[in-house]
Coordinates of N, CA, C and O in Angstrom, one line a residue:
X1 N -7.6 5.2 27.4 CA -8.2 4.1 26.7 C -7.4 2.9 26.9 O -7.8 1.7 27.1
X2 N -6.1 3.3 26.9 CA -5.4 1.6 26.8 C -5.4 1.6 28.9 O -4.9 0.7 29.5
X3 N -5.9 2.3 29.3 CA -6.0 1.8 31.0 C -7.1 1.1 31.1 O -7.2 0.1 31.8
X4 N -8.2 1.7 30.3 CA -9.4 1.1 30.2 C -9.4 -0.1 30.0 O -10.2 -0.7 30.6
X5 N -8.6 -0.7 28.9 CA -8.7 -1.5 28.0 C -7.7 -2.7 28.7 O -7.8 -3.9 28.3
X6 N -7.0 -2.4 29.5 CA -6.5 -3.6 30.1 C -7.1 -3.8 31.2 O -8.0 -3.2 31.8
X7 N -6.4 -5.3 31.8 CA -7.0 -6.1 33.0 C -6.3 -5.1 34.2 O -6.6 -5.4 35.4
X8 N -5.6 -4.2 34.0 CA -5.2 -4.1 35.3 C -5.3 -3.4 36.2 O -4.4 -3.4 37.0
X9 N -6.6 -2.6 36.4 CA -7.5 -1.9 36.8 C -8.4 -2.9 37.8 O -8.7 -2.9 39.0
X10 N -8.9 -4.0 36.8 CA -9.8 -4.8 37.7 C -8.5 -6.3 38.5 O -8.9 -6.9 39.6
X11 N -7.7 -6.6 38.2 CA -6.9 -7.2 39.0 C -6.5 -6.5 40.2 O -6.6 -7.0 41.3
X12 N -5.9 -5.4 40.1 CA -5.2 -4.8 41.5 C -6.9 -4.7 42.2 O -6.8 -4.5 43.4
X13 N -7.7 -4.8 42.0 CA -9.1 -4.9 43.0 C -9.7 -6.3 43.5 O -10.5 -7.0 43.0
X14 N -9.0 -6.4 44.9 CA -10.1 -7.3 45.5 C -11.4 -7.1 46.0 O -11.6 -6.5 47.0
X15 N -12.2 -7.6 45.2 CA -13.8 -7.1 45.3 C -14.8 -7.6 46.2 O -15.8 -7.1 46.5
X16 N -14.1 -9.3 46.6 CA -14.5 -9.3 47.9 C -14.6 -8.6 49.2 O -15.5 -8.3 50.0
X17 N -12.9 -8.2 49.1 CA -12.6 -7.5 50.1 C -13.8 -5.3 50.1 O -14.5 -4.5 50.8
X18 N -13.5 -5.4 49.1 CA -14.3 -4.3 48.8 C -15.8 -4.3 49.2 O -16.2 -3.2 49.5
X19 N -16.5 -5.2 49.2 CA -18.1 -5.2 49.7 C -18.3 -5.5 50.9 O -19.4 -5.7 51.4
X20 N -16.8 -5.7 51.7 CA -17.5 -5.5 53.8 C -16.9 -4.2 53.6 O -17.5 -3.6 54.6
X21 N -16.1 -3.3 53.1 CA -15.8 -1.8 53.6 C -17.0 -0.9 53.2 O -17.7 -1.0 52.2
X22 N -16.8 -0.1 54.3 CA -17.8 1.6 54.4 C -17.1 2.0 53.0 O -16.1 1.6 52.4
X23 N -18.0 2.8 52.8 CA -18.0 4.1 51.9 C -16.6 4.5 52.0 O -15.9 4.2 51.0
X24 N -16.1 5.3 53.1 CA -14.8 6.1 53.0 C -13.6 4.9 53.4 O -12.5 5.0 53.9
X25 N -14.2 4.0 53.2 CA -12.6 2.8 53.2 C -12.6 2.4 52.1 O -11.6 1.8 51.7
X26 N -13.7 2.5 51.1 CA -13.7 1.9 49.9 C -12.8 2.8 49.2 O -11.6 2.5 48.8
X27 N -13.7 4.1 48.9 CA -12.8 5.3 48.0 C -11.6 5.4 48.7 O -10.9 6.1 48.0
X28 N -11.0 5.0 49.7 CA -9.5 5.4 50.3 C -8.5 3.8 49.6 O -7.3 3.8 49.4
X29 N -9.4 2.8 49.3 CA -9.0 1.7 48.8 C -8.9 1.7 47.3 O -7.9 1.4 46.6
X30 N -9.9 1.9 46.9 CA -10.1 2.3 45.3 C -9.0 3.4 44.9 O -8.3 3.4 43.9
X31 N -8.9 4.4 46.1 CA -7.7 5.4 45.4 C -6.5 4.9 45.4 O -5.7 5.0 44.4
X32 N -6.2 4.1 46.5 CA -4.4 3.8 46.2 C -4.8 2.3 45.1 O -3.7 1.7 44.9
X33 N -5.6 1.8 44.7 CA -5.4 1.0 43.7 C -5.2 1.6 42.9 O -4.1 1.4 42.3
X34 N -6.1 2.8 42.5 CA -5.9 3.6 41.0 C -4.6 4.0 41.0 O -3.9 3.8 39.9
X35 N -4.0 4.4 42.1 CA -2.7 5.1 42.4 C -1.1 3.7 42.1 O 0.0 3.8 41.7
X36 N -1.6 3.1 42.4 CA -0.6 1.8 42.2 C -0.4 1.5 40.5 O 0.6 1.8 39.9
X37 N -1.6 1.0 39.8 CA -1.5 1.2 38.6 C -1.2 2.8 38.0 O -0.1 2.8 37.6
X38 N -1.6 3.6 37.9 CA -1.1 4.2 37.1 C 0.4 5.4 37.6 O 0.9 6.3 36.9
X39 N 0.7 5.1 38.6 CA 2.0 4.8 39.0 C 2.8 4.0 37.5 O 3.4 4.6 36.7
X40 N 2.5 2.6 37.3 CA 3.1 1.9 36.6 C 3.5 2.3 35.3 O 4.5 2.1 34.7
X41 N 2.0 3.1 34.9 CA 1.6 3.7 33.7 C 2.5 5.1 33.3 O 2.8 5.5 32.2
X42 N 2.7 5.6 34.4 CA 3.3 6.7 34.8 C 5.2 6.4 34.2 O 5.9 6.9 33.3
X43 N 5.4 5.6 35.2 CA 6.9 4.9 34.9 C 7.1 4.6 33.2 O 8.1 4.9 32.6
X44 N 6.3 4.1 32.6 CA 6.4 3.4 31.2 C 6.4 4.8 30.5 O 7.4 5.3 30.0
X45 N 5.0 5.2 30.4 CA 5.4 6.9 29.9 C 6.6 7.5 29.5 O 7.1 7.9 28.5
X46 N 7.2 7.4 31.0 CA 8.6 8.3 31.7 C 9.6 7.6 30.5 O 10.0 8.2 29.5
X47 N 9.9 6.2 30.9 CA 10.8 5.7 30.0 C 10.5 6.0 28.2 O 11.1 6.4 27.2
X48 N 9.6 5.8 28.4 CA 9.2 6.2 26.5 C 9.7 7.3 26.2 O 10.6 7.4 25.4
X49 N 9.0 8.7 26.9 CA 9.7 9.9 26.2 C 10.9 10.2 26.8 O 11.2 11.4 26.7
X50 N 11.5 9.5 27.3 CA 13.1 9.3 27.6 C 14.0 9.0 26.3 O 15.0 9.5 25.8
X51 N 13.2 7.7 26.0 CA 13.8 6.9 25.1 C 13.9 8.1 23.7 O 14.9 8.6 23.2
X52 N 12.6 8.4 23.4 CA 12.1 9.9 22.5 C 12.8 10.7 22.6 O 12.7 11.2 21.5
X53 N 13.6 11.3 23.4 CA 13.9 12.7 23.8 C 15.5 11.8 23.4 O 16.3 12.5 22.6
X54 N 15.8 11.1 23.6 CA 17.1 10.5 23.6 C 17.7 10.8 22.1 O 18.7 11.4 21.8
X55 N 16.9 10.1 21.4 CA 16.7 9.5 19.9 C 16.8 10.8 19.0 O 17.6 10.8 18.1
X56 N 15.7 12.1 19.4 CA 15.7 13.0 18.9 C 16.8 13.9 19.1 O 16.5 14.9 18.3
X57 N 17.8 14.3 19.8 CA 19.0 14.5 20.3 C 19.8 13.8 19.8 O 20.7 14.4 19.1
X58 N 19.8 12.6 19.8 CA 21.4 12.2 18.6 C 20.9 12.3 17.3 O 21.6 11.9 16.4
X59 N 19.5 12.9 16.9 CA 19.5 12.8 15.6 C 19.8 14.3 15.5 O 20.8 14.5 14.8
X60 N 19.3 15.2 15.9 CA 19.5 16.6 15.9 C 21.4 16.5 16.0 O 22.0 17.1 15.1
X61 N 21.8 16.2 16.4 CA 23.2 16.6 16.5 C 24.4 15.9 15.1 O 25.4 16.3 14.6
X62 N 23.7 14.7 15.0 CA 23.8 14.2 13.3 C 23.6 15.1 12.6 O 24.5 15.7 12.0
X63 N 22.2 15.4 12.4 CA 21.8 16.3 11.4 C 23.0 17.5 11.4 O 23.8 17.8 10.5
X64 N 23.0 18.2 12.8 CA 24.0 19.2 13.0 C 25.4 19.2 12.3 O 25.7 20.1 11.5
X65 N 26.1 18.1 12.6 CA 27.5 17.6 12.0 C 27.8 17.4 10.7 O 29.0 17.5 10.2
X66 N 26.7 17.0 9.8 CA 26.6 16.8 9.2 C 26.3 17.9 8.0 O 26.8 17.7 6.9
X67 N 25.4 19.1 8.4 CA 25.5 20.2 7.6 C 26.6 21.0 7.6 O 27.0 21.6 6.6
X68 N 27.4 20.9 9.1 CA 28.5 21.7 9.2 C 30.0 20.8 8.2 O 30.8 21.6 7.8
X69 N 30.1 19.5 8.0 CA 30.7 19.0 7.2 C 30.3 19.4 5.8 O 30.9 20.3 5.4
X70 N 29.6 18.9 5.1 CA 28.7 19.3 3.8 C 29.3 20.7 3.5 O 30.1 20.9 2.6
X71 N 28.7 22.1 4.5 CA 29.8 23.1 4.3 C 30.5 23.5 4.1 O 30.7 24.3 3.2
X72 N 31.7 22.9 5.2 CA 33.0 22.6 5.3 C 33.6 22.1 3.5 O 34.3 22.9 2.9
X73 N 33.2 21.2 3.2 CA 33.3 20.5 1.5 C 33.3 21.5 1.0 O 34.4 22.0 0.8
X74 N 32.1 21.9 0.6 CA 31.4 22.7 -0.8 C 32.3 24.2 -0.4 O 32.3 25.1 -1.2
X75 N 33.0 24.5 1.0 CA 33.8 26.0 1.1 C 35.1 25.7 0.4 O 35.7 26.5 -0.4
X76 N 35.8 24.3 0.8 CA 37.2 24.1 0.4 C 37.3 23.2 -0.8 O 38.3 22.5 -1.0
X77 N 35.9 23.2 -2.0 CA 35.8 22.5 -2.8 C 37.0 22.8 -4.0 O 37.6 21.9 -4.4
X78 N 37.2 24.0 -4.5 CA 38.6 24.0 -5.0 C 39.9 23.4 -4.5 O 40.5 22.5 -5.1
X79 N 40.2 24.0 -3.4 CA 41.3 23.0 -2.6 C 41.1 21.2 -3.0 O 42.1 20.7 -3.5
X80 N 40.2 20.5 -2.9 CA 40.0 19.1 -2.9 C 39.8 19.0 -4.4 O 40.5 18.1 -4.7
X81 N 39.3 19.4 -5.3 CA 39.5 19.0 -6.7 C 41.0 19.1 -6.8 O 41.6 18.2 -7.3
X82 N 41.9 20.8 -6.2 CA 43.1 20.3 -7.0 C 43.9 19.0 -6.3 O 44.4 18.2 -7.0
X83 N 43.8 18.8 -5.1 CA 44.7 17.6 -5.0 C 44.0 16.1 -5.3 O 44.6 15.1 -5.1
X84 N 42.8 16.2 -5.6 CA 42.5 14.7 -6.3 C 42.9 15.0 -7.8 O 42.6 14.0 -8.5
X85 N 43.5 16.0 -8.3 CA 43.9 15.9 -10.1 C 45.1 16.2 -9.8 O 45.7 16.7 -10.7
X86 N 45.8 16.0 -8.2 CA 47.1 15.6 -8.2 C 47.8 14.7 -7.8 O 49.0 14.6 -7.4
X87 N 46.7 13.8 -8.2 CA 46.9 12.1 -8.2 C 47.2 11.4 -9.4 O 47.6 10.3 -9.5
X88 N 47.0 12.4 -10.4 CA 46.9 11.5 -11.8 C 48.7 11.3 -11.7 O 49.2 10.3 -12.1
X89 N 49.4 12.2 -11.1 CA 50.9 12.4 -11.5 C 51.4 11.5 -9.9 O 52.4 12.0 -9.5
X90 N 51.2 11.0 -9.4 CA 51.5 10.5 -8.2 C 51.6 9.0 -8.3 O 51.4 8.5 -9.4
X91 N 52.0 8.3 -7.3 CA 52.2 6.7 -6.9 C 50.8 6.1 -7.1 O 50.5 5.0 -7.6
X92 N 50.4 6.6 -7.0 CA 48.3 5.9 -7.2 C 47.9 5.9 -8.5 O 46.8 5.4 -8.7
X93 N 48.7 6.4 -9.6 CA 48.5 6.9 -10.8 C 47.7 5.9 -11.2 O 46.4 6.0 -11.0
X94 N 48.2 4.7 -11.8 CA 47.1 3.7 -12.4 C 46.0 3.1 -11.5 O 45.2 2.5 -12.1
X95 N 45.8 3.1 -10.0 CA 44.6 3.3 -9.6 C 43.4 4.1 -9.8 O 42.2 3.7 -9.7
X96 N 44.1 5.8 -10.2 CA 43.4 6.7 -10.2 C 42.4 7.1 -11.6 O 41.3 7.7 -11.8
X97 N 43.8 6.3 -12.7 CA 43.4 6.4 -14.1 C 41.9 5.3 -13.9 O 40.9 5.5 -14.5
X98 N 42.0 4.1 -13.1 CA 41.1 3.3 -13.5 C 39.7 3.6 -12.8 O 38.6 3.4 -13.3
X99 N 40.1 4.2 -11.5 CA 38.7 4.2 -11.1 C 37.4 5.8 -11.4 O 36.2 5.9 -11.4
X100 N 38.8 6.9 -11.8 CA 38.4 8.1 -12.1 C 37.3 8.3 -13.5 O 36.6 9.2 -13.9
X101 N 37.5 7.4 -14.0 CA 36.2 7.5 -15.1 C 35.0 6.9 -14.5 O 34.0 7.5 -15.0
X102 N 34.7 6.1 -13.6 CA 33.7 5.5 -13.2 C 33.1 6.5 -12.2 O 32.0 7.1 -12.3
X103 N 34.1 6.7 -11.2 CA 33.5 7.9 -10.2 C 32.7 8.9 -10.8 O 31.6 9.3 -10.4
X104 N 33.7 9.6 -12.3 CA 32.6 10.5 -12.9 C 31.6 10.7 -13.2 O 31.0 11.8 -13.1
X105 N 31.2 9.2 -14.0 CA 30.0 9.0 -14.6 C 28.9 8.4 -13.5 O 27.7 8.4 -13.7
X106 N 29.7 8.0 -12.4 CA 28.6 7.8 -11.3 C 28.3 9.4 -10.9 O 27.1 9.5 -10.6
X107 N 28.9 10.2 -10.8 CA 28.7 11.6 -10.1 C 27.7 12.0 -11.5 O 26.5 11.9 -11.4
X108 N 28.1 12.2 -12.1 CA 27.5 12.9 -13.4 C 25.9 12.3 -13.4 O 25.0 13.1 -13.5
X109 N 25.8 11.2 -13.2 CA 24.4 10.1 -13.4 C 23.8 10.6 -11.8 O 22.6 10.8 -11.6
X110 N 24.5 10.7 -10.9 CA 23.6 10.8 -10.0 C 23.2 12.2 -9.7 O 22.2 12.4 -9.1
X111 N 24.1 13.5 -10.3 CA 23.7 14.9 -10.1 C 22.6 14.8 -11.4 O 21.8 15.7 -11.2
X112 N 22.4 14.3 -12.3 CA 21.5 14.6 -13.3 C 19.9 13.9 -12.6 O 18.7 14.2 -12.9
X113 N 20.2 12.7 -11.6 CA 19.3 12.1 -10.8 C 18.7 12.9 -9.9 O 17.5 12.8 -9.8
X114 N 19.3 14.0 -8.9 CA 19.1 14.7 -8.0 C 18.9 16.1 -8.5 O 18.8 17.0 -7.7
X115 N 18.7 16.4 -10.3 CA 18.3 17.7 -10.5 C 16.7 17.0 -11.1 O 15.6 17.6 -11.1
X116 N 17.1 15.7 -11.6 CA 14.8 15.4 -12.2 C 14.3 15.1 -10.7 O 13.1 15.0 -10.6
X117 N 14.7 15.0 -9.9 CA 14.0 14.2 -8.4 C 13.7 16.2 -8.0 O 12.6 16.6 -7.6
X118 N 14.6 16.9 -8.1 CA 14.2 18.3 -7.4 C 13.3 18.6 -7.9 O 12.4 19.0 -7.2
X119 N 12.9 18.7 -9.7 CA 11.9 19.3 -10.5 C 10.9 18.3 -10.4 O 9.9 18.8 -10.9
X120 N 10.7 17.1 -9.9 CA 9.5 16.6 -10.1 C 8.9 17.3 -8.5 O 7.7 17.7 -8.3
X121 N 10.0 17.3 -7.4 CA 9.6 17.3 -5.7 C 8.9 18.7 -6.2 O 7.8 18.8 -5.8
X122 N 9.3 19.8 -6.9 CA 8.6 21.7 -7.0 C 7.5 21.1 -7.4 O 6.5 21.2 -6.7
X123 N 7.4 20.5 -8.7 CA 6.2 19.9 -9.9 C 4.8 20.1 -8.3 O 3.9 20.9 -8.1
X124 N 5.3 18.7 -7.7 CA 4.4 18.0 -7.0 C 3.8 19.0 -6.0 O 2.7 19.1 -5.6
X125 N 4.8 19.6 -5.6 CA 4.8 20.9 -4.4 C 3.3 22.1 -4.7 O 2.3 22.4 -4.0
X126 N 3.8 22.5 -5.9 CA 3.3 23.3 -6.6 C 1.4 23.0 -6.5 O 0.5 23.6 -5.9
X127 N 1.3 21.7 -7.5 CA 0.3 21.3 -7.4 C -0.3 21.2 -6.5 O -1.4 21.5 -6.4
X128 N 0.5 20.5 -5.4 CA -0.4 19.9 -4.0 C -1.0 21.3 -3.0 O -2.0 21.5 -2.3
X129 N -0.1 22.1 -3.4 CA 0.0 23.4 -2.5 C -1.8 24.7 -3.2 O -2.7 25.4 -2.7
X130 N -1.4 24.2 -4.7 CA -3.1 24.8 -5.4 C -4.1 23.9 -4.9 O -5.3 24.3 -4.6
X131 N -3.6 22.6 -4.9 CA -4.8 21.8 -4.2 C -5.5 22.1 -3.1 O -6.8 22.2 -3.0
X132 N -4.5 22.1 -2.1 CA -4.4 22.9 -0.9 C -5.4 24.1 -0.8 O -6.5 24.3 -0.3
X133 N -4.8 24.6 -1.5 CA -5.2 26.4 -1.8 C -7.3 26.1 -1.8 O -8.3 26.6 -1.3
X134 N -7.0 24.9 -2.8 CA -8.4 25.2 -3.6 C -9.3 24.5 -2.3 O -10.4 25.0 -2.1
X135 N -8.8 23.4 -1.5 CA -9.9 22.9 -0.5 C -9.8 23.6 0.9 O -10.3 23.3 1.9
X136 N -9.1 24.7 0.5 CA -9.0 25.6 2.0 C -8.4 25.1 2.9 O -9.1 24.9 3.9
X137 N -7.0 24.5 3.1 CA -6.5 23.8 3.8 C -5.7 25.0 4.7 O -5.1 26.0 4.2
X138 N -5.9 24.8 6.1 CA -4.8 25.8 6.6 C -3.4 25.1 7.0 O -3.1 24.0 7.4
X139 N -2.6 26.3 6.8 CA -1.4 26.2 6.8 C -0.7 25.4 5.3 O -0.6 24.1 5.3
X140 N -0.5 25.8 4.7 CA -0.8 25.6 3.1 C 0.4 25.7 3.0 O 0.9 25.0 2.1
X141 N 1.7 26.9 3.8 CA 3.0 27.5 3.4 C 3.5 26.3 4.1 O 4.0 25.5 3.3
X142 N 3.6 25.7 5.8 CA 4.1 24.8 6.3 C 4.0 23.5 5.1 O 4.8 23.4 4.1
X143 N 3.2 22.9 5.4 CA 2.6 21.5 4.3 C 3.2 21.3 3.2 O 3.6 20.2 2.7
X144 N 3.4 22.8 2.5 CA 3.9 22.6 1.2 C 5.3 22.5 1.3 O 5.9 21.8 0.4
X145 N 6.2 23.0 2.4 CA 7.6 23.3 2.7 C 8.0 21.2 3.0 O 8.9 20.5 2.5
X146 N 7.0 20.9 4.0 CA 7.1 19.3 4.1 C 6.8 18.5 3.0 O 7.3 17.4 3.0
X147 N 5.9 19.1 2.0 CA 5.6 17.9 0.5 C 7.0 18.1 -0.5 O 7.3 17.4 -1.4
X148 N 7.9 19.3 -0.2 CA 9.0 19.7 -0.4 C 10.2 18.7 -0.2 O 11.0 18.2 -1.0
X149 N 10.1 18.6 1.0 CA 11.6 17.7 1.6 C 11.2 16.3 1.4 O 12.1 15.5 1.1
X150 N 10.0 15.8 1.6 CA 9.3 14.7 1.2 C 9.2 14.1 -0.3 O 9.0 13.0 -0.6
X151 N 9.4 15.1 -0.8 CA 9.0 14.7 -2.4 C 11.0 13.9 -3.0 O 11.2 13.3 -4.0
X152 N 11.7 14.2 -2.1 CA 13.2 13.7 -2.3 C 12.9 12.2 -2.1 O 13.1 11.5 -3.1
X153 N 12.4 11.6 -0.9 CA 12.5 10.3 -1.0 C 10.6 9.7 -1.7 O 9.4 10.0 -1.6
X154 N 11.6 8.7 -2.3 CA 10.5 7.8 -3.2 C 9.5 7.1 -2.9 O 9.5 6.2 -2.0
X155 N 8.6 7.4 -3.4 CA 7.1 6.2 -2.8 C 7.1 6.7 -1.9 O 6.4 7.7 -1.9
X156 N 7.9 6.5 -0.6 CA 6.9 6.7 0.8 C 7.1 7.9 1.1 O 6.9 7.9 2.4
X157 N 7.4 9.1 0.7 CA 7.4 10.6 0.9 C 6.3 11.0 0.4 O 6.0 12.2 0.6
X158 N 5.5 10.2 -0.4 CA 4.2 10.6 -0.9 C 3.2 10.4 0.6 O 2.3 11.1 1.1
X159 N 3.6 9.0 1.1 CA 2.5 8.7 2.2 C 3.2 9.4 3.2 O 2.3 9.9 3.9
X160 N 4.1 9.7 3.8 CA 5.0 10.9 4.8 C 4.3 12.1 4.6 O 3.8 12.8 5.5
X161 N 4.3 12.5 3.5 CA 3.4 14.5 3.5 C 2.1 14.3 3.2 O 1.4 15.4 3.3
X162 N 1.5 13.3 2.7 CA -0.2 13.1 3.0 C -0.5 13.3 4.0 O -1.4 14.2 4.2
X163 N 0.3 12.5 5.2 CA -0.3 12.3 6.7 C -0.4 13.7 7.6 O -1.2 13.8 8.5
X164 N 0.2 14.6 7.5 CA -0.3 15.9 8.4 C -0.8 16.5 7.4 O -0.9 17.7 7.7
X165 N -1.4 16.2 5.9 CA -2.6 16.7 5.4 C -3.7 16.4 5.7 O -4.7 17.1 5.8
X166 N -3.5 15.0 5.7 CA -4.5 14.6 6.3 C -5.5 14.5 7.3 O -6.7 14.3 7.4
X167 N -4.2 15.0 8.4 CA -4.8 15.2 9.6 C -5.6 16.7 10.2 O -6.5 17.0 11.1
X168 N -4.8 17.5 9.3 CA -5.0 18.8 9.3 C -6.5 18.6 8.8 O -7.4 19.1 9.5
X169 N -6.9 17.7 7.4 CA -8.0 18.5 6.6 C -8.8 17.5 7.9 O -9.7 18.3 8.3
X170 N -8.9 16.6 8.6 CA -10.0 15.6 9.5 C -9.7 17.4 10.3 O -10.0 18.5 10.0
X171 N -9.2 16.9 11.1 CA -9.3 17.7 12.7 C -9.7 19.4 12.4 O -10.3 19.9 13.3
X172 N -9.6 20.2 11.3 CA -10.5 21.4 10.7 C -11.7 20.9 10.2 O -12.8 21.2 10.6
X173 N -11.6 20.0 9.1 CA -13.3 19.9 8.4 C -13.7 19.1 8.4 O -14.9 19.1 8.0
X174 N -13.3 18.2 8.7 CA -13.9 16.4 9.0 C -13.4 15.5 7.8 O -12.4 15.6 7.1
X175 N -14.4 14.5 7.9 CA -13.9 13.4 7.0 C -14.0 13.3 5.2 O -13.4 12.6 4.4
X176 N -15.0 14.3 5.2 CA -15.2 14.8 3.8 C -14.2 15.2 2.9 O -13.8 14.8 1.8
X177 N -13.8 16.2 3.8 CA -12.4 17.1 3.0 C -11.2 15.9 3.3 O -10.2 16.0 2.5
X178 N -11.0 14.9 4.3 CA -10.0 14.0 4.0 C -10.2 13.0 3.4 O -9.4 12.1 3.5
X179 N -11.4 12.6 2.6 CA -11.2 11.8 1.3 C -11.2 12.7 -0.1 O -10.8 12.2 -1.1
X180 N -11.8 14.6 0.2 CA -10.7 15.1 -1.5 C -9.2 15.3 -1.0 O -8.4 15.2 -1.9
X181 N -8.9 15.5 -0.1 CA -7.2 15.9 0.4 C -6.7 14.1 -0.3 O -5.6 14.2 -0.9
X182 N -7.1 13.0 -0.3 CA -6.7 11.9 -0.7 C -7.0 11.9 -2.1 O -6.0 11.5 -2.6
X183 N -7.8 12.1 -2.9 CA -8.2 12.3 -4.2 C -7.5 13.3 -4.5 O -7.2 12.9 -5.7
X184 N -6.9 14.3 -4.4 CA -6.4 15.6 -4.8 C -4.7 14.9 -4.7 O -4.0 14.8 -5.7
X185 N -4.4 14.5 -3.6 CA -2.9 14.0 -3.7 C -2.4 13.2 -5.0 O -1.5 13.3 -5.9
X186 N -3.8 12.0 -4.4 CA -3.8 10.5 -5.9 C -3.9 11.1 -7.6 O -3.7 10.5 -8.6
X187 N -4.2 12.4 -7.4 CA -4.1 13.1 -8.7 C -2.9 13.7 -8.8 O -2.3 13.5 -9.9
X188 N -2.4 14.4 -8.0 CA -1.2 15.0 -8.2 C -0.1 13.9 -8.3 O 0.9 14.2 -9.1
X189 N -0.1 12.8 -7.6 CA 1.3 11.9 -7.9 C 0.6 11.0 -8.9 O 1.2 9.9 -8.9
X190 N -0.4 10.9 -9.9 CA -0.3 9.8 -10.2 C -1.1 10.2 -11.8 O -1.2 9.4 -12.6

């Protein structure tokens, strides 16, 4: 479509030149034109899912580092509480006195944040997944596993796990069932 849709199909063609050649000088002329452009098309591709392949590898190995840290934490979580409550008695003391009430109630405010954000993401899960259930959607266990990790971030994790329902309910049953898969969602978040 987008070869179609650009000039550059009919620019690499001189059409003058094309109406004194025979038959087999034309198609031998027409092929290395086609071949020139999408050569180009070819190269651009290449670079893209280079770029793609690039992107998704330092994210994968983030992600990687990152669970393995987080681990790391929550194994040696005893160890690290005792020596941050062996600050109160240390050179840092009146730093620690001042900022250690705030850190808590920030921690305290944000685990009580990240336990209603988990019960509303099941809430949503739940429902979206009977929804599911009820318009015959396939792959119901995947979708719901994504309206899952989706339902953590705000507002746009709602339009993030719509879209491969969406696409699922078009490309199985057409356009019908993706305006109730949109009615069924708009009821569930709202």
């Amino acid at each position: 479509l987008v070869f179609a849709s650009s000039g550059d199909a009919v620019n690499s063609v001189d059409f003058q030149k094309l109406e004194s050649m025979t038959k087999e000088a034309r198609t031998t002329y027409l092929g290395g034109a086609l071949q020139k452009v999408l050569q180009q098309y070819t190269n651009a591709a290449a670079y893209f899912i280079s770029d793609m392949l690039s992107f998704i590898s330092r994210f994968a190995v983030q992600l990687g580092i990152s669970f393995v840290l987080s681990f790391m934490m929550v194994w040696d979580l005893p160890h690290i509480a005792t020596a941050v409550q062996s600050l109160r008695s240390s050179r840092v003391a009146p730093v620690y006195n001042t900022v250690a009430p705030s850190v808590k109630v920030f921690a305290t405010l944000f685990g009580k944040a990240l336990q209603a954000q988990s019960r509303i993401a099941l809430c949503n899960t739940v429902l979206t997944a009977l929804g599911m259930w009820a318009l015959a959607i396939p792959g119901v266990g995947l979708l719901s596993v994504f309206v899952f990790v989706c339902g953590f971030i705000p507002i746009a994790g709602v339009i993030m796990s719509t879209i491969p329902i969406g696409f699922v309910a078009v490309t199985e049953c057409g356009f019908t069932k993706l305006g109730l898969v949109l009615l069924m969602v708009t009821g569930v978040h709202f």
